Amino acid sequence: MTLFLLACLLAAFPVVSMKSPIFGPQEVSSVEGNSVSIRCYYPPTSVNRHTRKYWCRQGASGRCTTLISSEGYVSNDYAGRANLTNFPENGTFVVDVAHLTQNDSGRYKCGLGISSRGLSFDVSLEVSQGPELPSDTQVYTVDMGRTVTINCPFKRENAQKKKSLCKKTGQSCILVIDSSKYVHPQYSGRISLIIQGTSQSTFSVVIQQVKFKDAGLYVCQAGADSSGDKKNADLQVLKPEPELVYGDLRSSVSFDCAVGPEMANVAKFLCRVRNGETCDVVINTLSTRDPDFEGRILLTPKDKNGHFSVLITGLRKEDAGLYLCGAHSDGLMQDGTSVQAWQLFVNEETMMPHSSSVVKGVAGSSVSVLCPYSPKEGSTSKYWCRWEGAGNGRCPLLVESQGLVQEQYEGRLALLDEPGNGTYTVILNQLTPEDAGFYWCLTNGDTRWRTTVELKVIEGKPNLKVPETVTAVLGKTLKLPCHFPCKFYSHEKYWCKWSNKGCQVLPSQDEGPSGAFVNCDQNSRIISLNLNSVTKEDEGWYWCGVKQGHSYGETAAVYVAVEEKVQESSDVSPANANAAPGELVEPRAREIENKAVQDPRLFAEERVVEDAGDPAGGSGAPADTSSSKGQSGTSKVLFSTLVSLGLVLVLGAVAVGVARARHRKNVDRVSVASYRTDIGMSDFENSREFGANDNMGASPVTQETSLEGKDEFNTTTESTPETKEPKKAKRSSKEEAEMAYTAFLLQASNVAAEAQDGPKEA
């Protein structure tokens, strides 16, 4: 039975050639005296919208004679009964022909161009003669799968006689149903005979789930003898006329299906006719779905009257074909199922911008998705949803252009709209494996511009590196570093502050005075964000990213918390060991405020250089002189001066001797060709004392290496000897001695001056 039904459908819907971008019905049939309306589709480009449209008839020689065109031409055969209407906003034009005759049967073309040799589509028109029926015949027309009620009148004197309905087959009439509860097997379970009462003069026969083979001439009878009442009824079962659906490659189409209120609680389905043999389920309400449509199809019930819609996004060339929708308890196409039909054409000359159907992102990093929308609808709302395949499929919204962001995506997701560009960008960062799946780009405008993309989360390391946690102090300055690899040198780098309405890029120094500015040091490959005088409003998510023109690249996110002051540490440092009870000496490291808490594996350690203490080991505090008041005198002053001079002379002699001994001990012989010289190891001094590091952010134990365009951060934790520093100019032994002697004289002079400036009381 199913094969018979499909054979009938395929006879009505032959395979359509997809070579031309012009699309229309391949076969049209009607009856003499009736009219037809042929709708032809074309790519809605600017040229096609304004070019000539025509309807022509093909002759035996292959020549196509124009009958009507959009320029106002109408042939004599069509005068007064045909017209052509163009709908440029929809990319369609319609040819209406009335008062059909059998002479109108033939092959035609609908097309575009200045002649009949332009882009066109072949259409076959068949006009048949109406059936010859008895003059008293009542005609009933019904769509396949629907319900029909045949009314049979009778006279009052035949009210008590048996009622029946039979179907004419040649010269005989086969009984279908009667009032004695007989039912023909072919109608079992779907036919009933209803008698309202003896006072009524009509009985009814109701046939449900009408099939093609139910069509024919029926006879109603009240009584079997010559005095009985008879009434002829012609049942015509209509094949579902396919609705033409024209979709662009990578765009979307929607099928709206109405199966009737009697099927409201029955399983719904959409199937596709393949190979002329079966109608394979694409999707149904029993959770069956074709894998070819995974991630790009939704079935949505519309009301309680059996209406539902099926939306398909990301159209492909292979999606073109014949689709049927209906309702059946099995969720499958069965004989007698009420169906609607669509003939889908996929135009490869699409206006949809080409974009990848699959995007890949590294766990912990980000992805950016470019979503198109109709350039004519710049003010429409934009959305991004995640497709869920459970049940009929659903796509809950995650973000929209008016400021809505789902709570679980705060700080991670942003929709960046660029009016007039025809696209908007969605950025999702801090990726996790759970983010993998299908996502849809939507607008509240033209549904054809809905697209889908599959997100895959792969293993790897993010290119951009930012601090993990940041705590800022009110009123202080905050500096956020963002490390990026060499391959992003040519990209535009930026910092922005995230909100539910997007990510506002922070102004640079060149854009005027501001509390926030961006600067970039290519030597250290860091882009830094500085916030001066931090306020509570500065708290939130900040993104570091790269872009080229309108194309957004990778981003990294960091959350900045703002506190009134830095929490005091409970640890007692060596500097606090000698402090009085209840008094802590603030460590030197406290002088650096609002520093990001950084992962030492990713960032160069920021070291604090301690201030050098007193060379003699003193604390620098003034000595207690209360016990010596009134006891100083000239004799003590003289004695102190003599002792000091003696000590200075002894120390000077020892210093000269030690210097010469160390020089002889550390001398290395270096030979360069035939030239020999003495170089003292003491000449190699630590250049860091003079701030000579090229990379101020690099730690002595961290080496940042770039190899073949890839950045590798290698941290060495084992003890190593001090790195050699650039050597200074060579000095001779005589110069060393002279320098030591000069130092001795300067120190002796200072000691004498201090002694003479001492107390002068007797």
Short mmCIF file of N, CA and C in Angstrom, two decimals, residues 231-311:
data_model
loop_
_atom_site.label_atom_id
_atom_site.label_comp_id
_atom_site.label_asym_id
_atom_site.label_seq_id
_atom_site.Cartn_x
_atom_site.Cartn_y
_atom_site.Cartn_z
N LYS A 231 -29.18 8.47 -4.32
CA LYS A 231 -28.47 9.74 -4.54
C LYS A 231 -27.03 9.44 -4.91
N ASN A 232 -26.55 10.04 -6.04
CA ASN A 232 -25.18 9.83 -6.51
C ASN A 232 -24.24 10.85 -5.84
N ALA A 233 -23.05 10.37 -5.46
CA ALA A 233 -22.03 11.23 -4.84
C ALA A 233 -20.67 10.89 -5.44
N ASP A 234 -20.03 11.89 -6.00
CA ASP A 234 -18.70 11.68 -6.60
C ASP A 234 -17.63 12.18 -5.63
N LEU A 235 -16.77 11.28 -5.22
CA LEU A 235 -15.69 11.63 -4.27
C LEU A 235 -14.38 11.80 -5.03
N GLN A 236 -13.82 13.00 -4.93
CA GLN A 236 -12.54 13.30 -5.59
C GLN A 236 -11.47 13.52 -4.50
N VAL A 237 -10.45 12.67 -4.50
CA VAL A 237 -9.36 12.76 -3.53
C VAL A 237 -8.23 13.54 -4.17
N LEU A 238 -7.90 14.65 -3.57
CA LEU A 238 -6.89 15.53 -4.14
C LEU A 238 -5.49 15.14 -3.67
N LYS A 239 -4.59 15.12 -4.59
CA LYS A 239 -3.19 14.93 -4.24
C LYS A 239 -2.67 16.22 -3.61
N PRO A 240 -1.83 16.11 -2.60
CA PRO A 240 -1.30 17.34 -1.98
C PRO A 240 -0.44 18.12 -2.98
N GLU A 241 -0.88 19.31 -3.29
CA GLU A 241 -0.11 20.15 -4.22
C GLU A 241 1.16 20.62 -3.51
N PRO A 242 2.33 20.31 -4.05
CA PRO A 242 3.56 20.70 -3.35
C PRO A 242 3.75 22.21 -3.34
N GLU A 243 4.12 22.70 -2.19
CA GLU A 243 4.48 24.11 -2.07
C GLU A 243 5.96 24.25 -2.39
N LEU A 244 6.28 25.18 -3.27
CA LEU A 244 7.67 25.37 -3.66
C LEU A 244 8.40 26.18 -2.60
N VAL A 245 9.55 25.69 -2.20
CA VAL A 245 10.38 26.36 -1.21
C VAL A 245 11.73 26.62 -1.83
N TYR A 246 12.12 27.88 -1.86
CA TYR A 246 13.37 28.30 -2.49
C TYR A 246 14.33 28.76 -1.40
N GLY A 247 15.44 28.05 -1.23
CA GLY A 247 16.40 28.41 -0.19
C GLY A 247 17.79 28.57 -0.74
N ASP A 248 18.54 29.52 -0.16
CA ASP A 248 19.93 29.73 -0.55
C ASP A 248 20.84 28.77 0.20
N LEU A 249 21.94 28.43 -0.44
CA LEU A 249 22.95 27.60 0.21
C LEU A 249 23.39 28.27 1.51
N ARG A 250 23.46 27.49 2.59
CA ARG A 250 23.87 27.91 3.94
C ARG A 250 22.80 28.73 4.66
N SER A 251 21.63 28.92 4.04
CA SER A 251 20.57 29.68 4.70
C SER A 251 19.61 28.72 5.39
N SER A 252 18.38 29.17 5.66
CA SER A 252 17.40 28.36 6.39
C SER A 252 16.07 28.36 5.67
N VAL A 253 15.28 27.29 5.90
CA VAL A 253 13.92 27.21 5.38
C VAL A 253 13.03 26.68 6.50
N SER A 254 11.73 26.99 6.39
CA SER A 254 10.77 26.54 7.39
C SER A 254 9.58 25.91 6.69
N PHE A 255 9.15 24.73 7.18
CA PHE A 255 7.97 24.05 6.67
C PHE A 255 6.87 24.17 7.72
N ASP A 256 5.75 24.82 7.37
CA ASP A 256 4.61 24.94 8.27
C ASP A 256 3.56 23.91 7.88
N CYS A 257 3.26 23.01 8.81
CA CYS A 257 2.39 21.87 8.53
C CYS A 257 1.14 21.93 9.38
N ALA A 258 -0.03 21.68 8.77
CA ALA A 258 -1.31 21.66 9.48
C ALA A 258 -1.99 20.33 9.15
N VAL A 259 -2.10 19.46 10.15
CA VAL A 259 -2.68 18.13 9.92
C VAL A 259 -4.11 18.05 10.40
N GLY A 260 -4.64 19.12 10.97
CA GLY A 260 -6.03 19.13 11.41
C GLY A 260 -6.18 18.85 12.88
N PRO A 261 -7.24 19.38 13.50
CA PRO A 261 -7.44 19.19 14.94
C PRO A 261 -7.65 17.74 15.34
N GLU A 262 -8.17 16.90 14.43
CA GLU A 262 -8.37 15.49 14.78
C GLU A 262 -7.06 14.75 14.97
N MET A 263 -5.94 15.34 14.49
CA MET A 263 -4.63 14.73 14.63
C MET A 263 -3.76 15.48 15.63
N ALA A 264 -4.37 16.31 16.45
CA ALA A 264 -3.60 17.16 17.37
C ALA A 264 -2.77 16.34 18.33
N ASN A 265 -3.26 15.20 18.78
CA ASN A 265 -2.55 14.39 19.77
C ASN A 265 -1.85 13.18 19.16
N VAL A 266 -1.71 13.17 17.85
CA VAL A 266 -1.03 12.08 17.15
C VAL A 266 0.40 12.51 16.83
N ALA A 267 1.32 11.56 16.83
CA ALA A 267 2.73 11.85 16.57
C ALA A 267 2.90 12.50 15.20
N LYS A 268 3.68 13.59 15.15
CA LYS A 268 3.92 14.33 13.91
C LYS A 268 5.27 13.92 13.32
N PHE A 269 5.41 14.11 12.01
CA PHE A 269 6.66 13.74 11.36
C PHE A 269 6.91 14.60 10.13
N LEU A 270 8.16 14.67 9.72
CA LEU A 270 8.58 15.20 8.42
C LEU A 270 9.48 14.14 7.80
N CYS A 271 9.15 13.72 6.59
CA CYS A 271 9.95 12.71 5.91
C CYS A 271 10.37 13.23 4.53
N ARG A 272 11.37 12.56 3.98
CA ARG A 272 11.92 12.97 2.68
C ARG A 272 11.86 11.78 1.73
N VAL A 273 11.29 12.01 0.55
CA VAL A 273 11.16 10.96 -0.46
C VAL A 273 12.52 10.73 -1.10
N ARG A 274 13.02 9.47 -1.00
CA ARG A 274 14.33 9.11 -1.54
C ARG A 274 14.18 7.96 -2.53
N ASN A 275 14.83 8.10 -3.65
CA ASN A 275 14.91 7.03 -4.66
C ASN A 275 13.55 6.58 -5.16
N GLY A 276 12.51 7.37 -4.92
CA GLY A 276 11.19 7.02 -5.42
C GLY A 276 10.58 5.80 -4.76
N GLU A 277 11.11 5.33 -3.63
CA GLU A 277 10.62 4.11 -3.00
C GLU A 277 10.12 4.34 -1.58
N THR A 278 10.84 5.09 -0.80
CA THR A 278 10.48 5.27 0.60
C THR A 278 10.47 6.76 0.94
N CYS A 279 9.81 7.05 2.06
CA CYS A 279 9.83 8.41 2.61
C CYS A 279 10.49 8.32 3.98
N ASP A 280 11.78 8.56 4.02
CA ASP A 280 12.56 8.40 5.24
C ASP A 280 12.29 9.55 6.21
N VAL A 281 12.14 9.19 7.48
CA VAL A 281 11.86 10.20 8.51
C VAL A 281 13.07 11.12 8.67
N VAL A 282 12.83 12.41 8.60
CA VAL A 282 13.85 13.41 8.89
C VAL A 282 13.81 13.75 10.37
N ILE A 283 12.60 13.96 10.89
CA ILE A 283 12.40 14.22 12.32
C ILE A 283 10.95 13.93 12.65
N ASN A 284 10.70 13.46 13.89
CA ASN A 284 9.33 13.29 14.36
C ASN A 284 9.27 13.57 15.85
N THR A 285 8.06 13.59 16.38
CA THR A 285 7.88 13.91 17.80
C THR A 285 8.14 12.72 18.70
N LEU A 286 8.56 11.59 18.14
CA LEU A 286 8.93 10.42 18.93
C LEU A 286 10.44 10.31 19.08
N SER A 287 11.15 11.46 18.89
CA SER A 287 12.61 11.58 19.10
C SER A 287 13.44 10.88 18.03
N THR A 288 12.86 10.61 16.86
CA THR A 288 13.63 10.09 15.74
C THR A 288 14.16 11.26 14.92
N ARG A 289 15.44 11.19 14.52
CA ARG A 289 16.05 12.28 13.75
C ARG A 289 17.11 11.71 12.82
N ASP A 290 17.11 12.19 11.58
CA ASP A 290 18.11 11.78 10.59
C ASP A 290 19.47 12.36 10.98
N PRO A 291 20.52 11.53 11.08
CA PRO A 291 21.85 12.05 11.45
C PRO A 291 22.37 13.13 10.52
N ASP A 292 21.92 13.14 9.25
CA ASP A 292 22.37 14.17 8.32
C ASP A 292 21.91 15.56 8.72
N PHE A 293 20.90 15.64 9.58
CA PHE A 293 20.35 16.93 10.00
C PHE A 293 20.70 17.24 11.45
N GLU A 294 21.63 16.51 12.01
CA GLU A 294 22.03 16.72 13.40
C GLU A 294 22.53 18.15 13.61
N GLY A 295 21.99 18.79 14.62
CA GLY A 295 22.44 20.14 14.98
C GLY A 295 21.84 21.25 14.16
N ARG A 296 20.97 20.94 13.18
CA ARG A 296 20.46 22.01 12.33
C ARG A 296 18.97 21.86 12.00
N ILE A 297 18.21 21.20 12.88
CA ILE A 297 16.78 21.03 12.62
C ILE A 297 16.02 21.12 13.94
N LEU A 298 14.83 21.73 13.88
CA LEU A 298 13.94 21.83 15.04
C LEU A 298 12.51 21.57 14.60
N LEU A 299 11.76 20.81 15.41
CA LEU A 299 10.32 20.62 15.20
C LEU A 299 9.61 21.29 16.36
N THR A 300 8.74 22.26 16.05
CA THR A 300 8.10 23.06 17.09
C THR A 300 6.58 23.02 16.94
N PRO A 301 5.84 22.45 17.91
CA PRO A 301 4.37 22.53 17.88
C PRO A 301 3.93 23.99 18.01
N LYS A 302 2.90 24.37 17.26
CA LYS A 302 2.45 25.77 17.27
C LYS A 302 1.18 25.98 18.07
N ASP A 303 0.22 25.06 17.98
CA ASP A 303 -1.02 25.22 18.73
C ASP A 303 -1.63 23.84 18.98
N LYS A 304 -2.84 23.85 19.53
CA LYS A 304 -3.51 22.59 19.88
C LYS A 304 -4.35 22.04 18.74
N ASN A 305 -4.29 22.68 17.57
CA ASN A 305 -5.08 22.23 16.43
C ASN A 305 -4.28 21.38 15.44
N GLY A 306 -3.12 20.92 15.88
CA GLY A 306 -2.33 20.05 15.01
C GLY A 306 -1.33 20.78 14.15
N HIS A 307 -1.14 22.09 14.35
CA HIS A 307 -0.17 22.84 13.56
C HIS A 307 1.22 22.70 14.17
N PHE A 308 2.23 22.50 13.34
CA PHE A 308 3.62 22.47 13.79
C PHE A 308 4.51 22.95 12.65
N SER A 309 5.74 23.32 12.99
CA SER A 309 6.68 23.81 11.98
C SER A 309 8.01 23.07 12.15
N VAL A 310 8.72 22.96 11.05
CA VAL A 310 10.05 22.34 11.05
C VAL A 310 11.01 23.34 10.41
N LEU A 311 12.05 23.71 11.16
CA LEU A 311 13.05 24.66 10.69
C LEU A 311 14.35 23.92 10.43
#
